[in-house]
mmCIF file of C-alpha atoms and ligand atoms in Angstrom:
data_model
loop_
_atom_site.group_PDB
_atom_site.id
_atom_site.type_symbol
_atom_site.label_atom_id
_atom_site.label_comp_id
_atom_site.label_asym_id
_atom_site.label_seq_id
_atom_site.Cartn_x
_atom_site.Cartn_y
_atom_site.Cartn_z
ATOM 1 C CA MET A 353 58.560 -9.383 27.796
ATOM 2 C CA ARG A 354 56.885 -9.023 31.175
ATOM 3 C CA VAL A 355 55.051 -12.072 32.422
ATOM 4 C CA LEU A 356 52.607 -11.733 35.274
ATOM 5 C CA SER A 357 49.953 -13.892 36.878
ATOM 6 C CA GLY A 358 48.145 -14.401 40.165
ATOM 7 C CA ILE A 359 46.473 -17.211 42.040
ATOM 8 C CA GLN A 360 44.143 -16.923 45.018
ATOM 9 C CA PRO A 361 45.397 -18.623 48.178
ATOM 10 C CA THR A 362 41.973 -20.066 48.950
ATOM 11 C CA GLY A 363 41.727 -23.830 49.368
ATOM 12 C CA LYS A 364 44.228 -26.206 47.857
ATOM 13 C CA PRO A 365 45.602 -25.747 44.332
ATOM 14 C CA HIS A 366 44.315 -28.424 41.963
ATOM 15 C CA LEU A 367 44.999 -30.011 38.607
ATOM 16 C CA GLY A 368 42.994 -27.294 36.783
ATOM 17 C CA ASN A 369 45.221 -24.576 38.275
ATOM 18 C CA TYR A 370 48.274 -26.619 37.343
ATOM 19 C CA LEU A 371 47.458 -27.487 33.727
ATOM 20 C CA GLY A 372 45.580 -24.257 33.004
ATOM 21 C CA ALA A 373 48.089 -21.842 34.517
ATOM 22 C CA ILE A 374 50.991 -23.009 36.710
ATOM 23 C CA VAL A 375 52.672 -25.058 33.940
ATOM 24 C CA ASN A 376 52.803 -21.863 31.909
ATOM 25 C CA TYR A 377 54.156 -19.797 34.817
ATOM 26 C CA VAL A 378 57.151 -22.138 34.756
ATOM 27 C CA LYS A 379 57.451 -22.135 30.971
ATOM 28 C CA LEU A 380 57.201 -18.344 30.655
ATOM 29 C CA GLN A 381 59.560 -17.674 33.569
ATOM 30 C CA GLU A 382 62.285 -19.274 31.435
ATOM 31 C CA GLU A 383 61.207 -17.455 28.271
ATOM 32 C CA ALA A 384 61.117 -14.093 30.050
ATOM 33 C CA LEU A 385 64.589 -14.660 31.439
ATOM 34 C CA ALA A 386 65.935 -15.679 28.029
ATOM 35 C CA ALA A 387 64.394 -12.550 26.477
ATOM 36 C CA GLY A 388 65.898 -10.257 29.128
ATOM 37 C CA GLY A 389 62.441 -9.636 30.607
ATOM 38 C CA GLU A 390 60.916 -10.387 33.999
ATOM 39 C CA CYS A 391 58.320 -12.711 35.482
ATOM 40 C CA PHE A 392 55.970 -11.801 38.363
ATOM 41 C CA ILE A 393 53.810 -14.425 40.089
ATOM 42 C CA PHE A 394 51.786 -13.397 43.106
ATOM 43 C CA LEU A 395 49.280 -14.722 45.592
ATOM 44 C CA ALA A 396 46.061 -12.783 45.216
ATOM 45 C CA ASP A 397 45.373 -12.556 48.937
ATOM 46 C CA LEU A 398 43.582 -9.208 48.593
ATOM 47 C CA HIS A 399 41.194 -10.862 46.148
ATOM 48 C CA ALA A 400 40.639 -13.666 48.656
ATOM 49 C CA ILE A 401 38.896 -11.336 51.127
ATOM 50 C CA SER A 402 36.139 -10.561 48.614
ATOM 51 C CA GLN A 403 34.240 -13.589 49.921
ATOM 52 C CA THR A 404 33.668 -14.968 53.406
ATOM 53 C CA HIS A 405 36.946 -16.309 54.702
ATOM 54 C CA ASP A 406 38.680 -17.499 57.820
ATOM 55 C CA PRO A 407 41.705 -15.261 58.603
ATOM 56 C CA ALA A 408 43.833 -18.055 60.117
ATOM 57 C CA GLU A 409 43.130 -20.275 57.105
ATOM 58 C CA LEU A 410 44.069 -17.491 54.703
ATOM 59 C CA THR A 411 47.445 -17.100 56.437
ATOM 60 C CA GLN A 412 48.112 -20.821 56.279
ATOM 61 C CA ASN A 413 46.895 -21.175 52.689
ATOM 62 C CA THR A 414 49.134 -18.290 51.630
ATOM 63 C CA ARG A 415 52.251 -20.048 52.920
ATOM 64 C CA GLU A 416 51.117 -23.404 51.501
ATOM 65 C CA MET A 417 50.500 -21.809 48.117
ATOM 66 C CA VAL A 418 54.063 -20.462 48.058
ATOM 67 C CA ALA A 419 55.348 -23.953 48.883
ATOM 68 C CA THR A 420 53.175 -25.454 46.119
ATOM 69 C CA LEU A 421 54.275 -22.971 43.475
ATOM 70 C CA VAL A 422 57.932 -23.512 44.299
ATOM 71 C CA ALA A 423 57.350 -27.292 44.292
ATOM 72 C CA CYS A 424 55.830 -26.941 40.794
ATOM 73 C CA GLY A 425 58.947 -25.178 39.505
ATOM 74 C CA VAL A 426 58.309 -21.466 40.052
ATOM 75 C CA ASP A 427 61.836 -20.451 41.024
ATOM 76 C CA PRO A 428 62.133 -17.425 43.334
ATOM 77 C CA ALA A 429 65.586 -16.798 41.899
ATOM 78 C CA LYS A 430 64.046 -16.320 38.448
ATOM 79 C CA THR A 431 60.553 -15.050 39.268
ATOM 80 C CA ILE A 432 59.421 -12.220 41.527
ATOM 81 C CA LEU A 433 57.149 -14.251 43.822
ATOM 82 C CA PHE A 434 55.104 -12.285 46.366
ATOM 83 C CA ASN A 435 51.703 -11.632 47.895
ATOM 84 C CA GLN A 436 49.606 -8.558 47.104
ATOM 85 C CA ALA A 437 49.157 -7.574 50.759
ATOM 86 C CA GLN A 438 52.834 -6.629 50.987
ATOM 87 C CA VAL A 439 52.679 -4.372 47.944
ATOM 88 C CA PRO A 440 50.269 -1.488 48.681
ATOM 89 C CA ALA A 441 50.589 -0.162 45.118
ATOM 90 C CA HIS A 442 48.064 -2.809 43.950
ATOM 91 C CA ALA A 443 45.329 -1.350 46.153
ATOM 92 C CA GLU A 444 46.387 2.218 45.355
ATOM 93 C CA LEU A 445 46.300 1.697 41.613
ATOM 94 C CA GLN A 446 42.946 -0.057 41.935
ATOM 95 C CA TRP A 447 41.516 3.102 43.494
ATOM 96 C CA LEU A 448 42.939 5.230 40.701
ATOM 97 C CA LEU A 449 41.431 2.873 38.104
ATOM 98 C CA ASN A 450 38.053 2.883 39.874
ATOM 99 C CA GLY A 451 37.638 6.321 38.343
ATOM 100 C CA THR A 452 37.953 4.803 34.864
ATOM 101 C CA ALA A 453 36.141 1.445 35.163
ATOM 102 C CA ARG A 454 32.403 1.614 34.434
ATOM 103 C CA MET A 455 29.595 -0.024 36.430
ATOM 104 C CA GLY A 456 28.183 -1.507 33.223
ATOM 105 C CA TRP A 457 31.495 -3.234 32.427
ATOM 106 C CA LEU A 458 31.640 -4.847 35.868
ATOM 107 C CA ASN A 459 27.971 -5.829 35.744
ATOM 108 C CA ARG A 460 28.715 -7.909 32.647
ATOM 109 C CA MET A 461 31.448 -10.012 34.277
ATOM 110 C CA THR A 462 30.378 -13.658 34.290
ATOM 111 C CA GLN A 463 32.371 -14.438 37.435
ATOM 112 C CA TRP A 464 30.468 -11.708 39.299
ATOM 113 C CA LYS A 465 27.161 -13.058 37.983
ATOM 114 C CA ASP A 466 28.062 -16.660 38.874
ATOM 115 C CA LYS A 467 29.405 -15.910 42.339
ATOM 116 C CA ALA A 468 26.703 -13.436 43.299
ATOM 117 C CA GLY A 469 23.865 -15.548 41.897
ATOM 118 C CA LYS A 470 20.464 -14.169 42.925
ATOM 119 C CA ASN A 471 21.875 -12.405 45.980
ATOM 120 C CA ARG A 472 23.703 -9.404 44.472
ATOM 121 C CA GLU A 473 22.613 -7.058 47.237
ATOM 122 C CA GLY A 474 24.230 -9.273 49.852
ATOM 123 C CA GLN A 475 27.671 -9.441 48.215
ATOM 124 C CA SER A 476 30.717 -7.476 49.296
ATOM 125 C CA ILE A 477 31.725 -4.461 47.233
ATOM 126 C CA ALA A 478 35.107 -6.169 46.882
ATOM 127 C CA LEU A 479 33.506 -9.014 44.916
ATOM 128 C CA PHE A 480 32.010 -6.492 42.486
ATOM 129 C CA THR A 481 35.192 -4.455 42.044
ATOM 130 C CA TYR A 482 37.412 -7.555 42.035
ATOM 131 C CA PRO A 483 38.200 -7.224 38.291
ATOM 132 C CA VAL A 484 39.462 -3.657 38.793
ATOM 133 C CA LEU A 485 41.996 -4.913 41.350
ATOM 134 C CA GLN A 486 42.943 -7.595 38.839
ATOM 135 C CA ALA A 487 43.449 -4.898 36.186
ATOM 136 C CA ALA A 488 45.648 -2.968 38.656
ATOM 137 C CA ASP A 489 47.710 -6.143 39.290
ATOM 138 C CA VAL A 490 48.468 -6.479 35.604
ATOM 139 C CA LEU A 491 48.828 -2.836 34.584
ATOM 140 C CA LEU A 492 51.074 -1.850 37.524
ATOM 141 C CA TYR A 493 53.936 -3.871 36.027
ATOM 142 C CA GLN A 494 53.191 -3.199 32.332
ATOM 143 C CA ALA A 495 52.661 -6.952 31.848
ATOM 144 C CA THR A 496 52.731 -8.211 28.273
ATOM 145 C CA HIS A 497 51.971 -11.943 28.804
ATOM 146 C CA VAL A 498 49.432 -13.149 31.378
ATOM 147 C CA PRO A 499 49.282 -16.954 31.712
ATOM 148 C CA VAL A 500 45.761 -17.942 32.844
ATOM 149 C CA GLY A 501 43.022 -20.498 32.263
ATOM 150 C CA GLU A 502 40.029 -19.719 30.045
ATOM 151 C CA ASP A 503 37.917 -18.525 33.001
ATOM 152 C CA GLN A 504 40.110 -15.421 33.441
ATOM 153 C CA LYS A 505 39.937 -14.286 29.811
ATOM 154 C CA GLN A 506 37.054 -11.898 30.380
ATOM 155 C CA HIS A 507 38.834 -10.237 33.302
ATOM 156 C CA LEU A 508 41.857 -9.614 31.101
ATOM 157 C CA GLU A 509 39.706 -8.139 28.374
ATOM 158 C CA LEU A 510 38.361 -5.775 31.005
ATOM 159 C CA ALA A 511 41.928 -4.874 32.043
ATOM 160 C CA ARG A 512 42.600 -3.961 28.415
ATOM 161 C CA ASP A 513 39.428 -1.843 28.247
ATOM 162 C CA ILE A 514 40.397 -0.001 31.431
ATOM 163 C CA ALA A 515 43.947 0.560 30.148
ATOM 164 C CA GLN A 516 42.677 1.835 26.818
ATOM 165 C CA LYS A 517 40.182 4.256 28.355
ATOM 166 C CA PHE A 518 42.739 5.573 30.857
ATOM 167 C CA ASN A 519 45.321 6.026 28.085
ATOM 168 C CA SER A 520 42.884 7.879 25.874
ATOM 169 C CA ASP A 521 41.342 10.007 28.667
ATOM 170 C CA PHE A 522 44.531 11.022 30.491
ATOM 171 C CA CYS A 523 47.629 10.461 28.326
ATOM 172 C CA PRO A 524 49.008 12.172 25.214
ATOM 173 C CA GLU A 525 48.265 10.103 22.122
ATOM 174 C CA ASP A 526 51.933 9.369 21.477
ATOM 175 C CA ALA A 527 52.695 8.443 25.122
ATOM 176 C CA PRO A 528 50.101 6.009 26.506
ATOM 177 C CA LEU A 529 50.824 4.986 30.117
ATOM 178 C CA PHE A 530 49.537 1.436 30.190
ATOM 179 C CA THR A 531 50.654 -1.549 28.083
ATOM 180 C CA LEU A 532 47.751 -3.667 26.833
ATOM 181 C CA PRO A 533 48.223 -7.178 28.287
ATOM 182 C CA GLU A 534 47.718 -10.358 26.257
ATOM 183 C CA PRO A 535 46.235 -13.456 27.913
ATOM 184 C CA TYR A 536 48.349 -16.579 27.440
ATOM 185 C CA ILE A 537 45.882 -19.466 27.500
ATOM 186 C CA PRO A 538 46.922 -23.088 26.874
ATOM 187 C CA PRO A 539 45.332 -24.415 23.672
ATOM 188 C CA ALA A 540 44.280 -27.757 25.138
ATOM 189 C CA ALA A 541 43.969 -27.530 28.937
ATOM 190 C CA ALA A 542 42.327 -24.101 29.142
ATOM 191 C CA ARG A 543 39.389 -25.487 31.092
ATOM 192 C CA ILE A 544 39.782 -28.675 33.106
ATOM 193 C CA MET A 545 36.407 -29.943 34.232
ATOM 194 C CA SER A 546 35.173 -31.513 37.481
ATOM 195 C CA LEU A 547 35.696 -35.271 37.778
ATOM 196 C CA ARG A 548 32.096 -35.574 38.991
ATOM 197 C CA ASP A 549 30.418 -33.485 36.288
ATOM 198 C CA GLY A 550 31.955 -32.772 32.890
ATOM 199 C CA SER A 551 29.853 -29.623 32.469
ATOM 200 C CA VAL A 552 31.347 -27.593 35.361
ATOM 201 C CA LYS A 553 34.968 -26.555 35.798
ATOM 202 C CA MET A 554 37.256 -28.147 38.366
ATOM 203 C CA SER A 555 37.242 -25.663 41.225
ATOM 204 C CA LYS A 556 38.651 -25.103 44.713
ATOM 205 C CA SER A 557 35.181 -24.203 45.913
ATOM 206 C CA ASP A 558 33.384 -27.384 44.765
ATOM 207 C CA PRO A 559 32.081 -29.014 47.970
ATOM 208 C CA SER A 560 33.034 -32.500 46.695
ATOM 209 C CA GLU A 561 36.691 -33.476 47.240
ATOM 210 C CA MET A 562 36.146 -36.181 44.602
ATOM 211 C CA SER A 563 35.533 -33.489 41.958
ATOM 212 C CA ARG A 564 39.182 -32.422 41.854
ATOM 213 C CA ILE A 565 42.729 -33.702 42.126
ATOM 214 C CA ASN A 566 44.752 -31.569 44.496
ATOM 215 C CA LEU A 567 48.418 -31.115 43.718
ATOM 216 C CA THR A 568 49.179 -32.369 47.210
ATOM 217 C CA ASP A 569 47.092 -35.588 46.977
ATOM 218 C CA ASP A 570 49.124 -38.760 47.564
ATOM 219 C CA ALA A 571 49.287 -41.549 44.979
ATOM 220 C CA ASP A 572 46.493 -43.640 46.556
ATOM 221 C CA THR A 573 44.133 -40.674 46.682
ATOM 222 C CA VAL A 574 44.873 -39.786 43.052
ATOM 223 C CA MET A 575 44.194 -43.364 41.913
ATOM 224 C CA LYS A 576 40.981 -43.523 43.922
ATOM 225 C CA LYS A 577 39.685 -40.228 42.510
ATOM 226 C CA VAL A 578 40.481 -41.264 38.926
ATOM 227 C CA LYS A 579 38.799 -44.655 39.351
ATOM 228 C CA LYS A 580 35.690 -42.972 40.770
ATOM 229 C CA ALA A 581 35.634 -40.246 38.090
ATOM 230 C CA LYS A 582 32.260 -40.072 36.338
ATOM 231 C CA THR A 583 32.207 -41.561 32.838
ATOM 232 C CA ASP A 584 29.604 -42.837 30.407
ATOM 233 C CA PRO A 585 29.160 -46.547 29.621
ATOM 234 C CA GLU A 586 30.500 -46.374 26.030
ATOM 235 C CA PRO A 587 34.060 -47.384 25.149
ATOM 236 C CA LEU A 588 36.481 -44.635 24.100
ATOM 237 C CA PRO A 589 35.961 -43.467 20.493
ATOM 238 C CA SER A 590 38.653 -43.918 17.842
ATOM 239 C CA ASP A 591 38.580 -40.317 16.643
ATOM 240 C CA GLU A 592 37.938 -36.798 17.961
ATOM 241 C CA LYS A 593 34.439 -36.537 16.461
ATOM 242 C CA GLY A 594 33.413 -39.366 18.753
ATOM 243 C CA LEU A 595 34.101 -37.172 21.814
ATOM 244 C CA ALA A 596 31.261 -34.776 20.905
ATOM 245 C CA ASN A 597 28.594 -34.706 23.646
ATOM 246 C CA ARG A 598 30.768 -36.855 25.905
ATOM 247 C CA PRO A 599 32.123 -34.189 28.282
ATOM 248 C CA GLU A 600 33.514 -36.591 30.902
ATOM 249 C CA ALA A 601 35.389 -38.662 28.310
ATOM 250 C CA LEU A 602 36.691 -35.486 26.665
ATOM 251 C CA ASN A 603 37.916 -34.178 30.023
ATOM 252 C CA LEU A 604 39.853 -37.341 30.901
ATOM 253 C CA ILE A 605 41.451 -37.446 27.460
ATOM 254 C CA THR A 606 42.321 -33.730 27.700
ATOM 255 C CA ILE A 607 44.012 -34.284 31.061
ATOM 256 C CA TYR A 608 45.969 -37.253 29.744
ATOM 257 C CA CYS A 609 47.131 -35.361 26.635
ATOM 258 C CA ALA A 610 48.179 -32.330 28.693
ATOM 259 C CA LEU A 611 50.185 -34.523 31.075
ATOM 260 C CA THR A 612 51.932 -36.598 28.433
ATOM 261 C CA GLY A 613 52.227 -34.109 25.573
ATOM 262 C CA LYS A 614 50.511 -36.629 23.252
ATOM 263 C CA SER A 615 47.918 -35.495 20.703
ATOM 264 C CA THR A 616 44.244 -36.423 21.080
ATOM 265 C CA ALA A 617 44.388 -38.283 17.754
ATOM 266 C CA ASP A 618 47.317 -40.435 18.922
ATOM 267 C CA VAL A 619 45.705 -41.237 22.259
ATOM 268 C CA LEU A 620 42.398 -42.184 20.628
ATOM 269 C CA SER A 621 44.074 -44.346 18.028
ATOM 270 C CA GLU A 622 45.803 -46.175 20.897
ATOM 271 C CA TYR A 623 42.833 -46.507 23.291
ATOM 272 C CA GLY A 624 39.811 -46.212 20.929
ATOM 273 C CA GLY A 625 37.419 -49.127 21.435
ATOM 274 C CA GLN A 626 38.678 -49.824 24.954
ATOM 275 C CA GLY A 627 36.627 -49.215 28.087
ATOM 276 C CA PHE A 628 37.425 -46.735 30.865
ATOM 277 C CA GLY A 629 38.431 -49.700 33.027
ATOM 278 C CA ASN A 630 41.577 -49.929 30.877
ATOM 279 C CA PHE A 631 42.154 -46.223 30.371
ATOM 280 C CA LYS A 632 41.702 -44.960 33.929
ATOM 281 C CA PRO A 633 44.727 -46.792 35.404
ATOM 282 C CA VAL A 634 46.900 -45.421 32.574
ATOM 283 C CA LEU A 635 45.651 -41.908 33.319
ATOM 284 C CA GLY A 636 46.152 -42.458 37.063
ATOM 285 C CA ASP A 637 49.762 -43.521 36.467
ATOM 286 C CA ALA A 638 50.449 -40.431 34.346
ATOM 287 C CA LEU A 639 48.996 -38.233 37.086
ATOM 288 C CA VAL A 640 51.017 -39.875 39.818
ATOM 289 C CA GLU A 641 54.182 -39.568 37.737
ATOM 290 C CA THR A 642 53.627 -35.816 37.376
ATOM 291 C CA LEU A 643 52.388 -35.142 40.884
ATOM 292 C CA GLN A 644 54.704 -37.305 42.965
ATOM 293 C CA PRO A 645 57.806 -35.083 42.645
ATOM 294 C CA ILE A 646 55.651 -31.997 43.289
ATOM 295 C CA ASN A 647 54.202 -33.653 46.354
ATOM 296 C CA ALA A 648 57.599 -34.693 47.703
ATOM 297 C CA ARG A 649 59.024 -31.184 47.273
ATOM 298 C CA PHE A 650 55.914 -29.618 48.820
ATOM 299 C CA MET A 651 56.282 -31.837 51.909
ATOM 300 C CA GLU A 652 59.887 -30.687 52.343
ATOM 301 C CA LEU A 653 58.987 -27.006 52.053
ATOM 302 C CA LYS A 654 55.603 -26.615 53.671
ATOM 303 C CA ASP A 655 56.594 -26.430 57.338
ATOM 304 C CA ASP A 656 59.534 -24.083 56.919
ATOM 305 C CA GLN A 657 57.576 -20.958 57.697
ATOM 306 C CA GLU A 658 60.667 -18.817 57.958
ATOM 307 C CA ALA A 659 61.924 -19.782 54.505
ATOM 308 C CA LEU A 660 58.477 -19.281 52.921
ATOM 309 C CA ASP A 661 58.051 -15.864 54.547
ATOM 310 C CA ALA A 662 61.540 -14.902 53.397
ATOM 311 C CA ILE A 663 60.637 -15.751 49.782
ATOM 312 C CA LEU A 664 57.567 -13.523 50.024
ATOM 313 C CA ALA A 665 59.425 -10.669 51.729
ATOM 314 C CA ARG A 666 62.144 -10.647 49.088
ATOM 315 C CA GLY A 667 59.663 -10.851 46.223
ATOM 316 C CA ALA A 668 57.543 -8.072 47.737
ATOM 317 C CA ALA A 669 60.558 -5.762 48.054
ATOM 318 C CA GLN A 670 61.331 -6.291 44.361
ATOM 319 C CA ALA A 671 57.690 -5.848 43.347
ATOM 320 C CA ARG A 672 57.337 -2.630 45.365
ATOM 321 C CA GLU A 673 60.298 -1.205 43.515
ATOM 322 C CA ARG A 674 59.153 -2.322 40.061
ATOM 323 C CA GLY A 675 55.696 -0.796 40.570
ATOM 324 C CA ILE A 676 56.833 2.718 41.537
ATOM 325 C CA PRO A 677 57.240 4.322 38.069
ATOM 326 C CA THR A 678 53.803 3.306 36.781
ATOM 327 C CA LEU A 679 52.012 4.201 40.008
ATOM 328 C CA ASN A 680 53.668 7.632 40.111
ATOM 329 C CA ALA A 681 52.833 8.224 36.466
ATOM 330 C CA ALA A 682 49.178 7.274 37.086
ATOM 331 C CA TYR A 683 48.862 9.789 39.956
ATOM 332 C CA LYS A 684 50.448 12.434 37.777
ATOM 333 C CA ALA A 685 48.277 11.716 34.742
ATOM 334 C CA LEU A 686 45.190 12.181 36.923
ATOM 335 C CA GLY A 687 46.425 15.549 38.176
ATOM 336 C CA LEU A 688 46.802 14.415 41.783
ATOM 337 C CA VAL A 689 49.283 16.568 43.738
ATOM 338 C CA ARG A 690 51.653 14.552 45.929
ATOM 339 C CA GLY A 691 54.223 17.045 47.243
HETATM 340 P P1 LIG B 1701 42.291 -18.661 40.584
HETATM 341 O O1 LIG B 1701 42.981 -18.629 41.900
HETATM 342 O O2 LIG B 1701 40.838 -19.015 40.569
HETATM 343 O O3 LIG B 1701 43.016 -19.658 39.595
HETATM 344 C C1 LIG B 1701 44.416 -19.596 39.336
HETATM 345 C C2 LIG B 1701 44.670 -19.932 37.882
HETATM 346 O O4 LIG B 1701 44.174 -21.236 37.574
HETATM 347 C C3 LIG B 1701 43.323 -21.182 36.425
HETATM 348 N N1 LIG B 1701 42.250 -22.193 36.592
HETATM 349 C C4 LIG B 1701 41.961 -23.150 35.698
HETATM 350 N N2 LIG B 1701 42.488 -23.438 34.488
HETATM 351 C C5 LIG B 1701 41.974 -24.512 33.813
HETATM 352 N N3 LIG B 1701 40.954 -25.279 34.301
HETATM 353 C C6 LIG B 1701 40.390 -25.010 35.512
HETATM 354 N N4 LIG B 1701 39.400 -25.794 35.988
HETATM 355 C C7 LIG B 1701 40.892 -23.906 36.264
HETATM 356 N N5 LIG B 1701 40.571 -23.370 37.480
HETATM 357 C C8 LIG B 1701 41.407 -22.318 37.660
HETATM 358 C C9 LIG B 1701 42.757 -19.761 36.445
HETATM 359 O O5 LIG B 1701 42.328 -19.382 35.149
HETATM 360 C C10 LIG B 1701 43.954 -18.967 36.922
HETATM 361 O O6 LIG B 1701 44.816 -18.661 35.856
HETATM 362 N N6 LIG B 1701 41.331 -13.843 39.554
HETATM 363 C C11 LIG B 1701 42.367 -14.868 39.508
HETATM 364 C C12 LIG B 1701 43.649 -14.473 40.223
HETATM 365 C C13 LIG B 1701 44.231 -13.171 39.777
HETATM 366 C C14 LIG B 1701 44.945 -12.931 38.554
HETATM 367 C C15 LIG B 1701 45.324 -11.563 38.616
HETATM 368 C C16 LIG B 1701 45.286 -13.738 37.461
HETATM 369 C C17 LIG B 1701 44.215 -12.007 40.482
HETATM 370 N N7 LIG B 1701 44.852 -11.044 39.784
HETATM 371 C C18 LIG B 1701 46.050 -10.964 37.567
HETATM 372 C C19 LIG B 1701 46.007 -13.126 36.417
HETATM 373 C C20 LIG B 1701 46.376 -11.767 36.470
HETATM 374 C C21 LIG B 1701 41.850 -16.138 40.160
HETATM 375 O O7 LIG B 1701 40.995 -16.085 41.012
HETATM 376 O O8 LIG B 1701 42.517 -17.272 39.812
#
């Protein structure tokens, strides 16, 4: 069992990142350990330069993201925690896989279409080839389980397509090089939506701070954002069918269920018929209960630059070592002579 996932150190991590992915990093780090496997979690800083960015902010966000992940329970003693920029094999393997990935495959990626919009010609090449770097991230370590939110599913399918084509083009049938990775997507919280609009996902890049709950928000800010969250005027329904076509209500219930481990049916039988005025404070309390310890730990860690850099340096040394066999085998399979 090899668990691997990445998160971009752009902006502040939010509740969608937490419920969609980070909770499962922590869960699978324990499962990997118990199964005698390994867990790799990295900051996708090379991905972060695919769009306009401020270099000083990227440096600071990278350290803050390490502090946040550790505060959430990613344990550097159990997980290989690092940033891509310190492990050149990611960029090297991407180049090798660029020979296998097809333009048509990348053109179909919804993230590329969404981010590029009508201005494809003006985008960086890195934004277009972003999914190939993501495939390299996963395939370099022969990952089996990749904990992600729903929005990354297509990129993982592409990683599988690239792996399959490389295996069939360059490897003997009985000795494929790359393991096909499986996405590990939470059944309920796969897609947490914006608090301002239930039809778009909660995102670091949404211009409205009120659209998301950051993991580092204090209790007052969390309460304020929940109270201001968009809802419709109807009371909560008593069963799941009643959530159809009510995206904001569905989102708040989904968040509450993910935080408390309760089922939608149980929550609706408890709060059905009540207005959001009653439900929002309950949701706010559940959020504060989850986020307060994370926040406190983050505050302790965030300014200790030396300790954060040491975590990354140690993780990168381990990752560099783990990646060597697959990278060497990929060069060899392609017939590249390396002395
Ligand atoms: P990123 O940084 O956008 O998001 C990190 C993780 O959070 C999940 N996520 C969400 N889940 C539920 N609801 C939401 N609103 C929400 N928003 C984000 C994402 O699905 C992701 O799991 N390309 C990736 C980083 C990456 C990666 C990888 C992931 C690079 N290489 C290899 C896995 C394997 C990204 O930009 O995630």
